[in-house]
Structure formats: C-alpha cells, structure tokens
Amino acid sequence: RRIDRLIPKASPGRDHAQLEIADDLCRRATTASPDDADAWAAWSQVHTWQIYYSIDPSAQRREAARAAAARAVELNPKSFEARFAEACYLVRTAPGAASAAWINQQARAAEPTLRALLAERSGEPRVCFALAILLRNIGRDDEAVQVFDAMAASAPFAVEAWTEKAWLFWGRGRFGEAKALGDRALAREAYSSNLLLRIYLTLVWTGDLDLAKATVESLSPMQLQDD
C-alpha cells in the first residue's frame, strides 16, 4: 500500500480512537518499510496530534514525535513530508506550562520551514493549518486569520479552518464572530471541536442552556470518553 494513504488529507475531529488506529498503521508501515521517510513523517504527525489534543502529552510521546521526525529527515532531507513533520513537532508540542519565550523560540524555528513548504506547494491546506496555529500561538492574529482563510479555500479543509478560526476569536473574546463561524462550520459538518465550541458559547455568552444540553447529548459515547 502507498504510504500516502497514512498521511491525513482532511480529518477534522482527530479523536482518541482515530489516532490509535493511525498509530498502529504507522507502526506497521515503519516495520515493513523502515527506510521510508514518509512513513516516519506520518507517524510523527500522529504523535504530535496526540500531544496537541492532550490525548497523550507525556514526555515519552514527545520524544517519539521528535525521534520519528528526525528519522524521516535523516532518511530523506528533501522530503516534503519529513520537513513538514519536523516543523509540526515544533508547532504542536508546547508543554502546558510553556512560557511565551519558549513558544516564540519554537515558532521562530518552524516558521521558515512552513513558509518554504508553502512556496513549494502554494495553498497546501495542511501546511496552512500548521502555520495558522503557529501565528495564533504567538499573537499574530491578523496573519493567522489570513492563513486560515487560505486553508478554507480548499473545500475538504473548510470546516476545520472555520472551526479553528472561531476558536481564535473565542480566545480573544470576539464571541459574536466565533459564534457565526462556529455555526457555519456546524452547518457543514459537526465534529467534537465545533460542538464543544457551541457548548462553551451557549454556557458563557448566549446563556441558552437548553441548546448546550442538546449539544452535549449529540456527542457520541466515544467522544464523551475523551477529556
């Protein structure tokens, strides 16, 4: 099987179960083809999503993410996926207690690579996502919004782009804009992240507790098992 089947194209709602399956597939792929840089890059991506979504932010998982990306780059320094995985490791793995200085340092290291990757593949939505998250994390909100908009231009990624942009607005207290974007995303596709945003907005801003309750009840049993 081609390794690109393991590389996520558009997968909002990366939950615990999905990532466990992906983790197993990547383990099998790197065992079968230990010299395939893209297989190691895909595995690093799985690790960093587990950290980013707080499914497993352990030191062991962080080291696995770093080591897999490093292995990918070692095998093929020119690989798009290897370089992308290395940049994503820097963007997604900030510890919960990380200082602003530490986050800025990681961003400075990752941004040139992400910009170079976008120069190679203009509008690549996965790279847009990583760059927008980086810019959001260091407070360059206007730039982050522009990159989320570029990501949304790719139809399979539009829902995730709108949802993440809505979370940016939520974090800045721009609740009306967050609600409008969140509703737009939910109308296209409901998944755990935009459902959770609706719950938060109904609890702390609109006060519609009936809608909050109904939204909680729409979550699947599997989603309700995740923190």
mmCIF file of N, CA and C in Angstrom, residues 8-12 118 121-129 146-163 184 188-189:
data_model
loop_
_atom_site.group_PDB
_atom_site.id
_atom_site.type_symbol
_atom_site.label_atom_id
_atom_site.label_comp_id
_atom_site.label_asym_id
_atom_site.label_seq_id
_atom_site.Cartn_x
_atom_site.Cartn_y
_atom_site.Cartn_z
ATOM 1 N N PRO A 8 -2.699 12.237 6.623
ATOM 2 C CA PRO A 8 -4.045 12.818 6.675
ATOM 3 C C PRO A 8 -4.238 13.894 5.613
ATOM 4 N N LYS A 9 -5.342 13.839 4.905
ATOM 5 C CA LYS A 9 -5.687 14.855 3.912
ATOM 6 C C LYS A 9 -6.701 15.841 4.489
ATOM 7 N N ALA A 10 -7.757 15.329 5.055
ATOM 8 C CA ALA A 10 -8.766 16.181 5.696
ATOM 9 C C ALA A 10 -9.478 15.322 6.725
ATOM 10 N N SER A 11 -9.172 15.561 7.976
ATOM 11 C CA SER A 11 -9.728 14.694 9.010
ATOM 12 C C SER A 11 -10.042 15.487 10.262
ATOM 13 N N PRO A 12 -11.095 16.308 10.227
ATOM 14 C CA PRO A 12 -11.451 17.024 11.449
ATOM 15 C C PRO A 12 -11.894 16.056 12.520
ATOM 16 N N LEU A 118 5.151 26.128 1.807
ATOM 17 C CA LEU A 118 4.056 26.781 1.081
ATOM 18 C C LEU A 118 4.528 27.362 -0.255
ATOM 19 N N ARG A 121 4.396 24.319 -2.479
ATOM 20 C CA ARG A 121 3.028 23.875 -2.764
ATOM 21 C C ARG A 121 2.068 24.967 -2.300
ATOM 22 N N SER A 122 1.836 25.899 -3.152
ATOM 23 C CA SER A 122 1.019 27.062 -2.806
ATOM 24 C C SER A 122 -0.366 26.638 -2.325
ATOM 25 N N GLY A 123 -0.746 27.158 -1.171
ATOM 26 C CA GLY A 123 -2.069 26.893 -0.636
ATOM 27 C C GLY A 123 -2.250 25.520 -0.029
ATOM 28 N N GLU A 124 -1.180 24.725 0.140
ATOM 29 C CA GLU A 124 -1.297 23.396 0.740
ATOM 30 C C GLU A 124 -2.006 23.521 2.100
ATOM 31 N N PRO A 125 -3.232 22.990 2.227
ATOM 32 C CA PRO A 125 -4.042 23.280 3.418
ATOM 33 C C PRO A 125 -3.463 22.744 4.715
ATOM 34 N N ARG A 126 -2.770 21.609 4.677
ATOM 35 C CA ARG A 126 -2.199 21.087 5.919
ATOM 36 C C ARG A 126 -1.103 22.002 6.443
ATOM 37 N N VAL A 127 -0.321 22.569 5.512
ATOM 38 C CA VAL A 127 0.732 23.495 5.925
ATOM 39 C C VAL A 127 0.110 24.815 6.392
ATOM 40 N N CYS A 128 -0.944 25.253 5.707
ATOM 41 C CA CYS A 128 -1.658 26.455 6.165
ATOM 42 C C CYS A 128 -2.140 26.276 7.607
ATOM 43 N N PHE A 129 -2.678 25.106 7.895
ATOM 44 C CA PHE A 129 -3.179 24.833 9.250
ATOM 45 C C PHE A 129 -2.058 24.985 10.263
ATOM 46 N N GLN A 146 -5.685 35.319 8.034
ATOM 47 C CA GLN A 146 -5.443 35.247 6.589
ATOM 48 C C GLN A 146 -5.066 33.831 6.163
ATOM 49 N N VAL A 147 -4.257 33.164 6.973
ATOM 50 C CA VAL A 147 -3.816 31.819 6.607
ATOM 51 C C VAL A 147 -4.961 30.817 6.786
ATOM 52 N N PHE A 148 -5.777 30.989 7.835
ATOM 53 C CA PHE A 148 -6.966 30.141 7.966
ATOM 54 C C PHE A 148 -7.878 30.310 6.749
ATOM 55 N N ASP A 149 -8.007 31.545 6.260
ATOM 56 C CA ASP A 149 -8.833 31.782 5.072
ATOM 57 C C ASP A 149 -8.258 31.069 3.851
ATOM 58 N N ALA A 150 -6.935 31.062 3.733
ATOM 59 C CA ALA A 150 -6.296 30.341 2.623
ATOM 60 C C ALA A 150 -6.556 28.842 2.749
ATOM 61 N N MET A 151 -6.520 28.342 3.962
ATOM 62 C CA MET A 151 -6.817 26.933 4.207
ATOM 63 C C MET A 151 -8.251 26.600 3.818
ATOM 64 N N ALA A 152 -9.173 27.509 4.133
ATOM 65 C CA ALA A 152 -10.596 27.282 3.852
ATOM 66 C C ALA A 152 -10.891 27.261 2.356
ATOM 67 N N ALA A 153 -9.976 27.783 1.545
ATOM 68 C CA ALA A 153 -10.181 27.765 0.097
ATOM 69 C C ALA A 153 -10.166 26.348 -0.456
ATOM 70 N N SER A 154 -9.579 25.420 0.301
ATOM 71 C CA SER A 154 -9.617 24.003 -0.075
ATOM 72 C C SER A 154 -10.856 23.391 0.574
ATOM 73 N N ALA A 155 -11.843 23.043 -0.237
ATOM 74 C CA ALA A 155 -13.151 22.644 0.295
ATOM 75 C C ALA A 155 -13.099 21.548 1.352
ATOM 76 N N PRO A 156 -12.271 20.495 1.209
ATOM 77 C CA PRO A 156 -12.266 19.452 2.242
ATOM 78 C C PRO A 156 -11.759 19.937 3.596
ATOM 79 N N PHE A 157 -11.069 21.073 3.607
ATOM 80 C CA PHE A 157 -10.500 21.597 4.846
ATOM 81 C C PHE A 157 -11.257 22.809 5.380
ATOM 82 N N ALA A 158 -12.329 23.217 4.698
ATOM 83 C CA ALA A 158 -13.009 24.456 5.067
ATOM 84 C C ALA A 158 -13.602 24.387 6.467
ATOM 85 N N VAL A 159 -14.250 23.285 6.804
ATOM 86 C CA VAL A 159 -14.895 23.181 8.114
ATOM 87 C C VAL A 159 -13.865 23.318 9.226
ATOM 88 N N GLU A 160 -12.731 22.645 9.080
ATOM 89 C CA GLU A 160 -11.706 22.728 10.114
ATOM 90 C C GLU A 160 -11.117 24.132 10.188
ATOM 91 N N ALA A 161 -10.934 24.781 9.048
ATOM 92 C CA ALA A 161 -10.400 26.142 9.043
ATOM 93 C C ALA A 161 -11.358 27.095 9.754
ATOM 94 N N TRP A 162 -12.654 27.000 9.443
ATOM 95 C CA TRP A 162 -13.629 27.872 10.105
ATOM 96 C C TRP A 162 -13.672 27.605 11.602
ATOM 97 N N THR A 163 -13.604 26.336 11.978
ATOM 98 C CA THR A 163 -13.672 25.996 13.404
ATOM 99 C C THR A 163 -12.467 26.539 14.151
ATOM 100 N N ARG A 184 -21.457 28.258 11.079
ATOM 101 C CA ARG A 184 -21.209 27.949 9.661
ATOM 102 C C ARG A 184 -20.537 26.578 9.527
ATOM 103 N N ARG A 188 -22.089 22.637 8.033
ATOM 104 C CA ARG A 188 -21.433 21.804 7.023
ATOM 105 C C ARG A 188 -21.095 20.425 7.583
ATOM 106 N N GLU A 189 -20.525 20.386 8.789
ATOM 107 C CA GLU A 189 -20.130 19.112 9.395
ATOM 108 C C GLU A 189 -19.922 19.301 10.892
#
